[in-house]
XYZ file of C-alpha atoms in Angstrom:
737
model
C -4.649 1.268 36.888
C -3.976 1.782 40.615
C -0.594 3.028 41.848
C 0.236 -0.447 43.150
C -0.353 -1.895 39.676
C 1.448 0.915 37.868
C 4.947 -0.291 36.962
C 6.349 3.238 36.702
C 4.769 4.604 39.898
C 8.001 4.254 41.869
C 10.355 5.467 39.146
C 11.974 8.888 39.303
C 12.370 11.255 36.366
C 15.754 9.878 35.336
C 14.439 6.321 35.318
C 11.310 7.301 33.389
C 13.416 9.088 30.799
C 15.657 6.018 30.495
C 12.668 3.816 29.641
C 12.203 5.844 26.481
C 15.381 4.766 24.677
C 17.106 1.496 23.869
C 19.682 -0.360 25.925
C 21.345 -1.763 22.816
C 20.687 -1.995 19.122
C 17.693 -4.322 19.495
C 16.708 -4.212 23.185
C 15.024 -1.805 25.550
C 16.195 -1.136 29.105
C 15.162 -3.055 32.189
C 14.226 -0.343 34.700
C 12.746 -1.266 38.073
C 9.809 -3.642 37.567
C 9.792 -3.054 33.780
C 11.724 -5.829 31.968
C 13.785 -5.427 28.820
C 12.281 -6.615 25.544
C 13.705 -7.438 22.125
C 12.589 -5.766 18.898
C 13.894 -6.969 15.551
C 13.386 -6.611 11.837
C 10.662 -8.253 9.762
C 8.341 -8.144 7.975
C 8.635 -11.332 5.869
C 10.857 -13.177 8.314
C 12.482 -12.839 11.729
C 15.943 -11.297 11.414
C 17.219 -12.153 14.892
C 20.853 -11.145 15.204
C 22.842 -12.709 18.016
C 26.185 -11.819 19.508
C 27.893 -8.457 19.158
C 27.452 -8.038 15.390
C 24.247 -6.039 15.110
C 23.099 -3.564 12.483
C 20.026 -2.153 10.767
C 21.088 -2.731 7.172
C 21.244 -6.527 6.984
C 25.042 -6.568 6.873
C 25.558 -8.999 9.749
C 24.204 -12.525 9.915
C 21.099 -13.692 11.729
C 19.503 -16.841 13.096
C 17.778 -19.129 10.573
C 14.094 -18.295 10.086
C 11.466 -18.899 7.444
C 11.704 -16.396 4.624
C 8.110 -15.909 3.544
C 7.295 -13.963 0.373
C 8.070 -10.261 0.923
C 5.168 -7.850 0.696
C 5.640 -7.374 -3.068
C 4.832 -11.057 -3.478
C 2.413 -11.505 -0.588
C 0.285 -8.613 -1.845
C -0.319 -10.446 -5.122
C -2.314 -13.092 -3.238
C -5.096 -10.570 -2.502
C -5.798 -12.976 0.367
C -6.111 -11.500 3.891
C -6.787 -14.904 5.455
C -3.556 -16.325 4.048
C -1.618 -13.238 5.112
C -2.994 -13.651 8.635
C -1.761 -17.270 8.701
C 1.680 -16.062 7.617
C 1.524 -13.521 10.430
C 0.721 -16.267 12.936
C 3.747 -18.260 11.770
C 5.943 -15.171 12.060
C 4.649 -14.662 15.593
C 5.513 -18.258 16.491
C 9.032 -17.877 15.108
C 9.477 -14.588 16.947
C 8.593 -16.274 20.224
C 10.954 -19.176 19.503
C 13.795 -16.747 18.767
C 13.166 -14.589 21.824
C 11.696 -11.621 19.924
C 8.918 -9.560 21.500
C 8.194 -7.029 18.739
C 8.537 -7.779 15.029
C 9.100 -4.626 12.988
C 6.371 -4.707 10.374
C 4.262 -4.545 8.360
C 5.516 -1.944 5.903
C 2.416 -0.384 4.359
C 3.674 2.738 2.610
C 2.063 3.424 -0.750
C 4.022 2.580 -3.893
C 3.914 6.088 -5.268
C 6.673 5.572 -7.833
C 8.123 2.301 -9.149
C 11.668 3.568 -8.586
C 11.437 3.495 -4.781
C 14.150 1.111 -3.656
C 12.056 -0.299 -0.839
C 8.921 -1.080 -2.811
C 9.606 -4.798 -2.331
C 8.748 -4.313 1.353
C 5.428 -2.533 0.696
C 2.135 -3.951 -0.501
C 0.470 -1.810 -3.116
C -0.268 1.473 -4.840
C -3.797 1.206 -3.403
C -4.560 2.133 0.233
C -7.494 -0.258 0.659
C -5.594 -3.337 -0.515
C -2.543 -2.345 1.540
C -4.707 -1.703 4.585
C -6.628 -4.979 4.439
C -3.463 -7.041 3.999
C -1.524 -5.051 6.599
C -4.315 -5.478 9.152
C -4.341 -9.233 8.539
C -0.568 -9.424 9.104
C -0.889 -7.527 12.398
C -3.735 -9.729 13.637
C -1.711 -12.836 12.866
C 1.492 -11.730 14.587
C -0.234 -10.329 17.657
C -2.381 -13.464 18.073
C 0.868 -15.054 19.283
C 1.474 -12.302 21.882
C 4.169 -10.688 19.763
C 3.828 -6.995 19.023
C 3.625 -5.635 15.496
C 5.163 -2.301 14.510
C 3.203 -0.597 11.742
C 5.647 1.317 9.544
C 6.858 3.698 8.224
C 4.509 6.379 9.555
C 4.147 8.279 7.307
C 4.499 9.461 3.673
C 7.815 7.625 3.304
C 7.760 6.768 -0.410
C 11.392 7.094 -1.475
C 14.799 6.109 -0.146
C 16.754 9.059 -1.559
C 17.590 11.541 1.224
C 15.064 9.719 3.384
C 16.425 11.060 6.697
C 15.961 14.727 5.750
C 13.610 15.243 2.818
C 10.147 16.678 3.337
C 7.159 14.989 1.733
C 4.970 17.949 0.802
C 1.324 16.992 0.248
C -2.072 18.648 0.686
C -4.664 17.432 3.191
C -6.772 15.403 0.756
C -3.741 13.636 -0.670
C -2.504 12.732 2.795
C -5.849 11.544 4.098
C -7.131 9.670 1.052
C -3.902 7.964 -0.010
C -0.931 8.074 2.339
C -2.608 8.007 5.766
C -5.589 5.899 4.735
C -3.708 2.586 4.851
C -2.397 3.317 8.351
C -5.881 4.322 9.471
C -7.358 1.027 8.240
C -4.713 -1.032 10.049
C -4.927 0.948 13.303
C -8.724 0.826 13.441
C -9.107 -2.802 12.352
C -6.110 -4.546 13.932
C -4.961 -2.351 16.869
C -1.165 -2.737 16.476
C 0.774 -2.485 19.714
C 3.369 -0.168 18.204
C 3.610 2.251 15.305
C 7.028 3.186 13.903
C 7.488 6.777 12.821
C 9.481 7.388 9.662
C 12.688 9.308 9.014
C 11.333 11.979 6.699
C 9.704 15.325 7.275
C 6.041 15.868 6.414
C 5.285 19.352 5.145
C 8.490 20.524 6.778
C 8.157 18.786 10.169
C 10.001 15.590 11.078
C 7.614 12.681 11.538
C 9.179 12.008 14.938
C 8.446 15.600 16.031
C 5.034 15.985 14.430
C 2.270 16.362 17.065
C -0.439 16.545 14.395
C 0.646 13.164 13.049
C 1.513 11.304 16.260
C -1.067 12.753 18.630
C -3.909 14.573 16.876
C -4.458 12.014 14.110
C -2.970 8.740 15.367
C -4.257 8.864 18.932
C -6.981 11.489 18.919
C -8.798 10.528 15.728
C -7.899 6.864 15.248
C -7.784 5.803 18.903
C -4.292 4.269 18.846
C -3.399 3.096 22.354
C 0.046 1.580 21.840
C 3.590 2.916 21.825
C 5.125 5.047 19.096
C 8.623 3.811 18.279
C 11.149 5.644 16.160
C 12.738 4.160 13.102
C 16.338 3.391 13.955
C 18.096 6.763 14.070
C 15.018 8.817 13.138
C 15.112 11.144 16.164
C 16.824 14.502 15.770
C 15.528 16.084 19.005
C 14.359 13.624 21.665
C 12.600 16.203 23.849
C 10.691 17.667 20.896
C 9.802 14.162 19.751
C 8.487 13.206 23.195
C 6.355 16.324 23.299
C 4.935 15.408 19.904
C 3.977 11.878 20.964
C 7.052 9.658 20.513
C 7.480 7.076 23.296
C 10.542 4.980 22.471
C 13.683 6.059 20.642
C 15.678 3.267 19.024
C 18.430 2.194 19.027
C 20.467 3.083 22.108
C 22.101 6.478 22.374
C 24.252 5.415 25.333
C 22.153 7.548 27.663
C 22.827 10.788 25.778
C 19.214 11.472 24.803
C 17.964 10.393 28.262
C 20.047 13.191 29.759
C 18.644 15.605 27.152
C 15.125 14.786 28.342
C 16.025 15.416 31.986
C 17.670 18.743 31.087
C 14.599 19.786 29.071
C 12.381 19.141 32.100
C 14.741 21.153 34.323
C 14.683 23.992 31.797
C 10.904 23.988 31.726
C 10.655 23.131 28.020
C 9.275 19.643 28.622
C 6.551 18.634 31.047
C 7.194 15.841 33.558
C 3.754 14.445 32.701
C 4.910 13.961 29.108
C 7.897 11.915 30.240
C 5.715 9.827 32.542
C 3.175 9.260 29.810
C 5.821 7.958 27.411
C 7.350 5.735 30.085
C 3.918 4.358 30.891
C 3.321 3.433 27.257
C 6.668 1.624 27.061
C 5.805 -0.222 30.271
C 2.400 -1.142 28.846
C 4.090 -2.521 25.738
C 6.388 -4.714 27.814
C 3.364 -6.026 29.726
C 1.560 -6.879 26.509
C 4.444 -8.839 25.009
C 5.487 -10.630 28.218
C 2.054 -11.539 29.610
C 2.319 -14.885 27.793
C 5.369 -17.110 28.090
C 7.678 -15.979 25.302
C 10.364 -18.603 25.798
C 9.399 -21.256 23.239
C 12.603 -22.792 21.936
C 11.565 -24.052 18.525
C 9.069 -23.807 15.686
C 7.906 -26.265 13.058
C 10.258 -25.356 10.228
C 8.770 -27.936 7.874
C 5.207 -26.718 8.360
C 6.279 -23.107 7.946
C 8.181 -23.924 4.767
C 5.042 -25.529 3.395
C 3.047 -22.406 4.324
C 5.686 -20.295 2.575
C 5.228 -22.459 -0.517
C 1.443 -22.068 -0.382
C 1.816 -18.295 -0.099
C 4.255 -18.230 -3.009
C 1.938 -20.355 -5.165
C -0.907 -17.935 -4.567
C 1.317 -14.903 -5.199
C 2.381 -15.872 -8.727
C 0.680 -13.838 -11.457
C 0.142 -15.235 -14.932
C 0.544 -12.071 -17.001
C 0.229 -13.566 -20.479
C -0.533 -17.000 -21.921
C -1.057 -16.860 -25.672
C -2.252 -20.095 -27.201
C -2.533 -21.656 -23.733
C 1.192 -22.442 -23.816
C 0.987 -22.945 -20.065
C 0.750 -25.209 -18.226
C 3.628 -27.175 -19.670
C 3.420 -30.927 -20.169
C 6.461 -32.977 -19.136
C 8.779 -32.881 -22.146
C 12.384 -31.975 -23.050
C 12.902 -28.494 -21.631
C 15.562 -25.797 -21.758
C 15.839 -23.667 -18.636
C 17.822 -20.479 -19.202
C 19.008 -17.776 -16.817
C 21.018 -17.490 -13.620
C 17.961 -16.964 -11.415
C 16.875 -20.554 -12.147
C 19.834 -21.831 -10.141
C 20.523 -18.889 -7.844
C 17.047 -17.497 -7.225
C 16.267 -13.914 -6.290
C 13.697 -14.389 -3.551
C 13.896 -11.418 -1.135
C 14.938 -7.786 -0.982
C 18.110 -6.212 0.331
C 18.623 -4.280 3.547
C 17.204 -4.464 7.043
C 14.599 -7.115 6.217
C 17.086 -9.623 4.764
C 16.329 -13.054 6.262
C 18.621 -16.070 6.706
C 16.268 -18.793 5.365
C 15.850 -22.191 7.000
C 16.166 -23.746 3.516
C 15.906 -22.661 -0.092
C 14.054 -24.278 -2.976
C 15.988 -24.004 -6.249
C 13.675 -23.494 -9.260
C 15.778 -25.683 -11.571
C 15.723 -28.590 -9.102
C 11.978 -28.255 -8.574
C 11.328 -28.137 -12.338
C 13.323 -31.329 -12.830
C 11.178 -33.067 -10.204
C 8.106 -32.461 -12.374
C 9.478 -33.400 -15.793
C 9.908 -37.102 -15.091
C 12.466 -38.793 -17.341
C 12.520 -35.948 -19.852
C 15.841 -34.091 -20.106
C 16.075 -30.579 -18.667
C 19.100 -28.580 -19.775
C 20.283 -25.399 -18.106
C 22.551 -22.562 -19.122
C 23.108 -19.218 -17.444
C 22.418 -17.228 -20.601
C 25.778 -15.381 -20.464
C 26.745 -17.275 -23.670
C 23.756 -16.564 -26.027
C 24.845 -19.192 -28.545
C 24.592 -21.915 -25.900
C 21.127 -20.725 -24.862
C 19.929 -20.775 -28.464
C 21.279 -24.269 -28.977
C 19.584 -25.513 -25.812
C 16.269 -23.912 -26.796
C 16.385 -25.414 -30.294
C 16.965 -28.915 -28.951
C 14.042 -28.746 -26.476
C 10.295 -28.670 -26.982
C 9.917 -25.558 -24.807
C 12.130 -23.008 -23.106
C 11.764 -21.243 -19.760
C 13.799 -18.041 -19.476
C 14.361 -16.478 -16.037
C 14.716 -12.684 -16.125
C 14.721 -9.997 -13.478
C 16.681 -7.676 -11.224
C 19.655 -8.496 -9.021
C 19.823 -7.532 -5.355
C 22.300 -4.778 -6.217
C 19.808 -3.113 -8.554
C 17.175 -2.512 -5.847
C 17.543 -2.248 -2.107
C 16.722 -0.271 0.978
C 18.764 2.910 1.159
C 18.677 4.001 -2.485
C 16.198 4.306 -5.329
C 16.380 3.012 -8.870
C 17.065 5.412 -11.716
C 14.912 3.538 -14.228
C 12.600 0.525 -14.496
C 14.247 -1.249 -17.430
C 15.452 -4.811 -17.463
C 19.126 -5.138 -18.435
C 19.510 -4.934 -22.209
C 21.584 -8.125 -22.142
C 18.524 -9.987 -20.840
C 16.339 -8.641 -23.633
C 18.954 -9.628 -26.210
C 18.980 -13.122 -24.756
C 15.178 -13.325 -24.892
C 15.056 -12.176 -28.520
C 17.524 -14.857 -29.553
C 15.798 -17.636 -27.591
C 12.311 -16.798 -28.858
C 13.537 -16.750 -32.433
C 14.981 -20.229 -31.946
C 12.123 -21.578 -29.825
C 8.672 -19.966 -30.211
C 7.385 -21.972 -27.210
C 9.149 -19.751 -24.692
C 7.953 -18.857 -21.199
C 9.423 -15.928 -19.259
C 9.637 -16.071 -15.444
C 10.214 -12.707 -13.742
C 11.952 -12.068 -10.415
C 11.980 -8.491 -9.102
C 11.079 -6.348 -6.123
C 10.002 -3.243 -8.024
C 7.995 -2.877 -11.221
C 9.963 -3.452 -14.403
C 9.141 -2.305 -17.913
C 7.589 -5.245 -19.749
C 6.424 -4.042 -23.167
C 9.406 -5.640 -24.901
C 9.085 -8.885 -22.925
C 5.345 -9.123 -23.580
C 5.931 -8.439 -27.255
C 8.409 -11.290 -27.577
C 7.280 -14.140 -25.327
C 3.912 -15.886 -25.684
C 3.747 -16.620 -21.939
C 4.931 -14.475 -19.019
C 4.842 -15.459 -15.341
C 5.455 -12.787 -12.690
C 7.149 -14.209 -9.618
C 7.986 -10.842 -8.017
C 9.865 -12.021 -4.874
C 8.538 -15.311 -3.536
C 10.575 -16.183 -0.458
C 12.469 -19.366 0.277
C 9.836 -21.740 -1.190
C 9.376 -19.796 -4.422
C 11.294 -22.315 -6.529
C 8.795 -25.072 -5.819
C 5.855 -22.730 -6.244
C 7.064 -21.636 -9.680
C 7.480 -25.236 -10.813
C 3.975 -26.033 -9.551
C 2.486 -23.212 -11.623
C 4.530 -23.903 -14.744
C 3.361 -27.526 -14.853
C -0.202 -26.974 -13.693
C 0.061 -28.586 -10.264
C -1.347 -25.252 -9.111
C -3.642 -22.983 -11.103
C -2.286 -19.427 -10.785
C -4.591 -16.918 -9.114
C -2.289 -14.033 -8.203
C -3.224 -10.482 -9.154
C -1.014 -7.447 -9.661
C -1.041 -5.075 -6.706
C 0.399 -2.258 -8.819
C 0.183 -1.066 -12.396
C 2.909 -1.960 -14.887
C 3.331 1.150 -17.072
C 4.481 1.091 -20.659
C 7.304 3.450 -19.763
C 8.623 5.348 -16.785
C 7.613 8.701 -18.272
C 3.947 7.746 -17.951
C 4.156 7.397 -14.157
C 2.223 9.990 -12.147
C 5.205 11.043 -10.013
C 7.706 11.035 -12.889
C 8.477 14.764 -12.697
C 8.406 14.898 -8.879
C 10.646 11.986 -7.908
C 12.841 11.891 -5.930
C 13.289 14.949 -3.714
C 14.789 18.197 -4.922
C 16.519 20.576 -2.509
C 15.115 18.608 0.393
C 11.490 18.598 -0.747
C 9.338 16.044 -2.564
C 6.277 17.617 -4.156
C 3.276 15.277 -4.309
C 1.952 17.140 -7.317
C -0.107 14.239 -8.669
C -2.235 14.514 -5.508
C -4.660 11.587 -5.078
C -4.055 10.312 -8.593
C -1.598 7.553 -7.716
C -1.176 4.300 -9.628
C -4.249 3.093 -11.481
C -6.182 6.160 -10.311
C -3.847 8.150 -12.595
C -3.682 5.763 -15.536
C -7.404 4.972 -15.610
C -8.619 8.544 -15.130
C -6.341 9.730 -17.927
C -7.168 6.640 -20.011
C -3.471 5.975 -20.576
C -2.416 2.665 -22.119
C -0.467 0.406 -19.748
C 1.458 -2.825 -20.139
C -0.594 -4.600 -17.453
C -3.275 -2.960 -15.290
C -3.755 -3.001 -11.543
C -5.486 -6.202 -10.444
C -4.555 -8.132 -13.596
C -3.891 -11.860 -13.520
C -4.864 -14.773 -15.778
C -5.847 -18.356 -14.971
C -5.724 -21.790 -16.586
C -9.511 -21.751 -16.507
C -12.127 -19.108 -17.289
C -14.739 -17.350 -15.220
C -17.965 -15.581 -16.108
C -19.745 -12.954 -14.011
C -23.518 -12.490 -13.908
C -26.493 -11.289 -11.854
C -24.920 -8.167 -10.362
C -27.032 -6.557 -7.647
C -25.991 -3.566 -5.547
C -27.918 -2.315 -2.537
C -27.383 0.212 0.211
C -26.950 -0.974 3.772
C -26.223 0.946 6.957
C -22.507 0.277 6.711
C -22.246 1.182 3.007
C -23.011 -0.996 -0.004
C -23.624 -4.693 -0.518
C -22.437 -6.027 -3.879
C -23.669 -9.465 -4.941
C -22.962 -11.382 -8.121
C -22.637 -14.909 -9.445
C -19.303 -16.275 -10.645
C -19.192 -19.402 -12.843
C -16.160 -21.484 -13.772
C -16.668 -22.046 -17.494
C -13.305 -23.737 -18.062
C -11.927 -27.206 -17.514
C -9.821 -26.730 -14.352
C -10.484 -25.893 -10.746
C -9.454 -22.316 -10.052
C -9.615 -19.320 -7.760
C -11.000 -15.998 -8.996
C -10.347 -12.650 -7.297
C -13.395 -10.425 -7.825
C -12.705 -6.694 -7.562
C -15.336 -4.023 -6.915
C -14.677 -0.444 -8.022
C -16.825 2.627 -7.454
C -16.986 6.081 -8.994
C -19.193 9.149 -8.814
C -19.757 10.849 -12.164
C -20.225 14.568 -11.701
C -18.607 14.690 -8.260
C -18.275 18.186 -6.830
C -14.587 17.562 -6.155
C -11.794 16.129 -8.244
C -11.841 12.334 -7.944
C -10.526 9.357 -9.908
C -12.853 7.895 -12.499
C -13.038 4.841 -10.224
C -11.284 3.397 -7.210
C -11.065 -0.006 -5.532
C -13.701 -0.245 -2.803
C -13.787 -3.969 -2.024
C -12.673 -7.389 -3.168
C -13.322 -11.066 -2.554
C -12.312 -14.463 -3.872
C -13.997 -17.744 -4.741
C -12.594 -21.169 -5.658
C -14.692 -23.158 -8.127
C -14.609 -26.533 -9.820
C -15.359 -26.698 -13.572
C -19.006 -25.761 -14.288
C -19.512 -24.751 -10.648
C -21.084 -21.392 -9.863
C -21.412 -19.543 -6.604
C -22.710 -16.273 -5.268
C -20.051 -13.799 -4.165
C -20.822 -10.916 -1.814
C -18.502 -7.972 -1.372
C -19.118 -5.398 1.330
C -18.144 -1.823 0.571
C -17.684 0.356 3.612
C -19.306 3.773 3.586
C -15.866 5.111 4.488
C -14.623 3.916 1.093
C -17.174 6.087 -0.681
C -15.995 9.231 1.087
C -13.521 11.968 0.267
C -11.670 14.177 2.726
C -13.289 17.595 2.903
C -10.693 20.247 3.622
C -13.460 22.730 4.464
C -15.208 20.484 6.983
C -12.021 18.795 8.197
C -13.636 15.363 8.003
C -14.636 12.539 5.679
C -17.675 13.370 3.557
C -19.949 11.112 1.508
C -21.556 12.938 -1.384
C -25.181 12.417 -2.273
C -25.511 11.009 -5.774
C -25.782 8.072 -8.099
C -22.609 6.025 -7.746
C -21.399 3.646 -10.422
C -20.274 0.212 -9.217
C -18.173 -2.046 -11.427
C -17.069 -5.624 -10.769
C -14.278 -7.207 -12.732
C -10.951 -8.993 -12.888
C -8.793 -5.834 -12.952
C -9.203 -2.070 -13.038
C -9.438 -2.379 -16.847
C -11.275 -5.730 -17.119
C -14.672 -4.596 -15.845
C -17.325 -7.223 -16.474
C -20.538 -5.796 -14.978
C -21.756 -2.400 -13.814
C -24.673 -1.054 -11.820
C -25.788 2.266 -10.366
C -26.893 2.928 -6.801
C -28.155 6.103 -5.152
C -26.424 7.051 -1.922
C -27.626 9.645 0.562
C -24.660 11.674 1.636
C -23.673 13.697 4.664
C -22.241 16.816 3.071
C -21.904 19.757 5.445
C -24.110 22.746 4.743
C -21.808 25.698 4.237
C -23.524 29.028 4.913
C -23.490 31.463 2.034
C -21.574 34.693 2.550
C -20.758 37.733 0.475
C -17.699 35.761 -0.675
C -19.831 32.956 -2.134
C -19.830 33.020 -5.912
C -22.796 33.615 -8.137
C -22.362 30.127 -9.537
C -22.445 28.521 -6.072
C -25.669 30.315 -5.213
C -27.334 29.477 -8.513
C -26.474 25.810 -8.008
C -28.461 25.745 -4.768
C -32.214 25.256 -5.280
C -33.115 27.410 -2.273
C -30.871 30.315 -3.199
C -31.238 30.172 -6.963
C -34.627 31.922 -7.291
C -33.787 34.789 -4.936
C -30.493 35.432 -6.659
C -32.124 35.221 -10.069
C -34.576 37.933 -9.005
C -31.706 40.209 -8.007
C -29.941 39.603 -11.289
C -33.024 40.386 -13.342
C -33.767 43.632 -11.504
C -30.392 44.912 -10.398
C -27.764 43.854 -12.922
C -26.749 46.445 -15.514
C -25.785 43.619 -17.842
C -27.692 41.516 -20.285
C -26.958 38.012 -18.951
C -27.835 36.285 -22.193
C -25.714 36.162 -25.309
C -24.100 39.519 -25.891
C -22.251 41.326 -28.553
C -19.073 40.308 -26.762
C -19.527 36.845 -28.215
C -19.922 35.117 -24.850
C -22.547 33.993 -22.364
C -22.206 36.671 -19.710
C -23.994 34.660 -17.028
C -21.406 31.923 -17.282
C -18.690 34.529 -17.265
C -20.067 35.963 -14.005
C -20.467 32.605 -12.226
C -17.076 32.910 -10.522
C -17.746 36.443 -9.240
C -18.382 36.699 -5.456
C -21.982 37.797 -4.869
C -20.804 40.701 -2.706
C -19.319 42.346 -5.783
C -22.810 42.557 -7.266
C -23.535 45.417 -4.881
C -21.133 47.593 -6.801
C -22.220 46.170 -10.146
C -25.865 47.041 -9.402
C -25.101 50.763 -9.429
C -26.984 51.301 -6.162
C -30.012 49.120 -6.945
C -28.957 46.587 -4.265
C -27.374 47.601 -0.960
C -25.064 45.557 1.185
C -27.702 45.410 3.907
C -30.284 44.002 1.486
C -27.835 41.350 0.311
C -26.995 40.369 3.895
C -30.704 39.970 4.744
C -31.199 37.852 1.635
C -28.251 35.603 2.491
C -29.459 35.213 6.088
C -32.908 34.184 4.836
C -31.454 31.674 2.396
C -29.139 30.202 5.060
C -32.035 29.859 7.487
C -34.110 27.954 4.929
C -31.198 25.648 4.006
C -30.387 24.777 7.623
């Protein structure tokens, strides 16, 4: 960019510093040729506050906008194309409401079901979260509205979120908590990334040069602006030096003056200030290059899209005896959520919907002339009477907005005992009982599943969820949603149970990479419902699995046949594992997925591409991703536990060759085919020990495998010198290289 085209070329230090903080709660400053822009909360709707009442916690009102399913619901679609369409609609509404940057998507991993903000995040799996998050970004930015990928990074709890340090090793960070962000940055190129409140291994995210510069920009190639979460900056100068560009919201000029003083004191470089100002200016150019003054959007079309997304998000957890779909008949609808639906989470993402479908009203539309009674369930006797007089009962259960929200975590995952008492009484009176669940975080379901023959998981479905639920209950739509997180039998089984939330300002990620189904499946723990689970009103068979290596990774092909009597959509999941891996890894992990919609008796080939990156682990020694050589197992199935077919494929890896040193163990050398014979010769001639079975009752060779080879000089009683060992190691290293 030439000086004449550089919008900050004529700005002095004070003006450049001022570009790096907000003018108000939601706007940036207009400085010289750089215009002000508006940023506002998402991700599942545009929360555009007008007037003087502005806040970050959803306390003040906002302009009407479509409330699409929050991420907890949208993730259950396993449908990137649909998520991208939702993103496009959000971009259109942002433009109509004068918003330039929509703050989303939230892609933090659901490490523990108690996190109060889990409703705003996609999954416990980084690949699924990354694919859906990238689709959302592409959709929003296709309408010249910036996305803001958040919360970067390792922000997995609300308790003490502005101070606590998330303490995790390199592999855990890279393979789980940074992986989703990496996928979105590389595949969708978001225009902004929002840094989180918390510390990471002791360093605030906003002041972390390794996170914001080395990894985000240096390794992943991010070329946008780094924005702070609202109030996440403790030291503006330190944050700028680390790679932060825009502090939000306004500080009334206080932090701008701090930046100028830091430059005067020589603790901050003027080039750093200019660089940040240039990135803010670039952002304003990106979001204002297209006319952003549309005055309206098609609310009806967007409501219909919200209904389509909600339909696809609904998961049929259980359906004994094919109770569902219901036929029009006398029906008892029980529970407050049927009339006052829970459809979004609480806090900064709370949307003022353009309209709201009421489940009870939508159910009545589909039952024709048959009577539909309703009671709140607060008087159990009335609920029992209604259930007895109907042919079926639908009981709405779930969590209220007060029980889960941004800003605090849950203490447990149980449904209220009063709801379970209600369900027990209703099922006893009416065996044909369906449960409909509304919740933002995972709830314990063993009791519910043990009582009700049919269970429908609505999670949070947005403003059109009432119609979508009715459509699924009566078979207008065949459910195809899949769980994006595991439902444990009890909280104590969760991988982070003993390390959640923070203690004394630190959260220990002691479960390492074994998050969600990686934990449950590797330990073979029973669960209520596994990751990826979801039933249908039809049935599918898998056949003809073929797996082959391609330059980019693996190609997985199979045939899926609809063997039932209804049209339906099947989500096919591909998992991989490497038995005998040289490092600790899950027994299997999600590496790809795809979907197919089939008519009865129709069959079709499905191809799933698995990236080579999704076969790799993070090598702490090499400081990079490494693919091991070996025979990988590939499974395809309908969940992480419903694995239908399996195949093996040999992959040539790219492991680094580590030179052997005196500190290398005997076992490491014996495992190498080049080194093994030379070391065996030394052992046979120089060791004072009998390496076979001994009178000690142990195999001495195995006992010595962990001994560094350099110690064998002393053990040899002078038969091998250090110089001889060094020559041997040099020869072995030369042959291996």
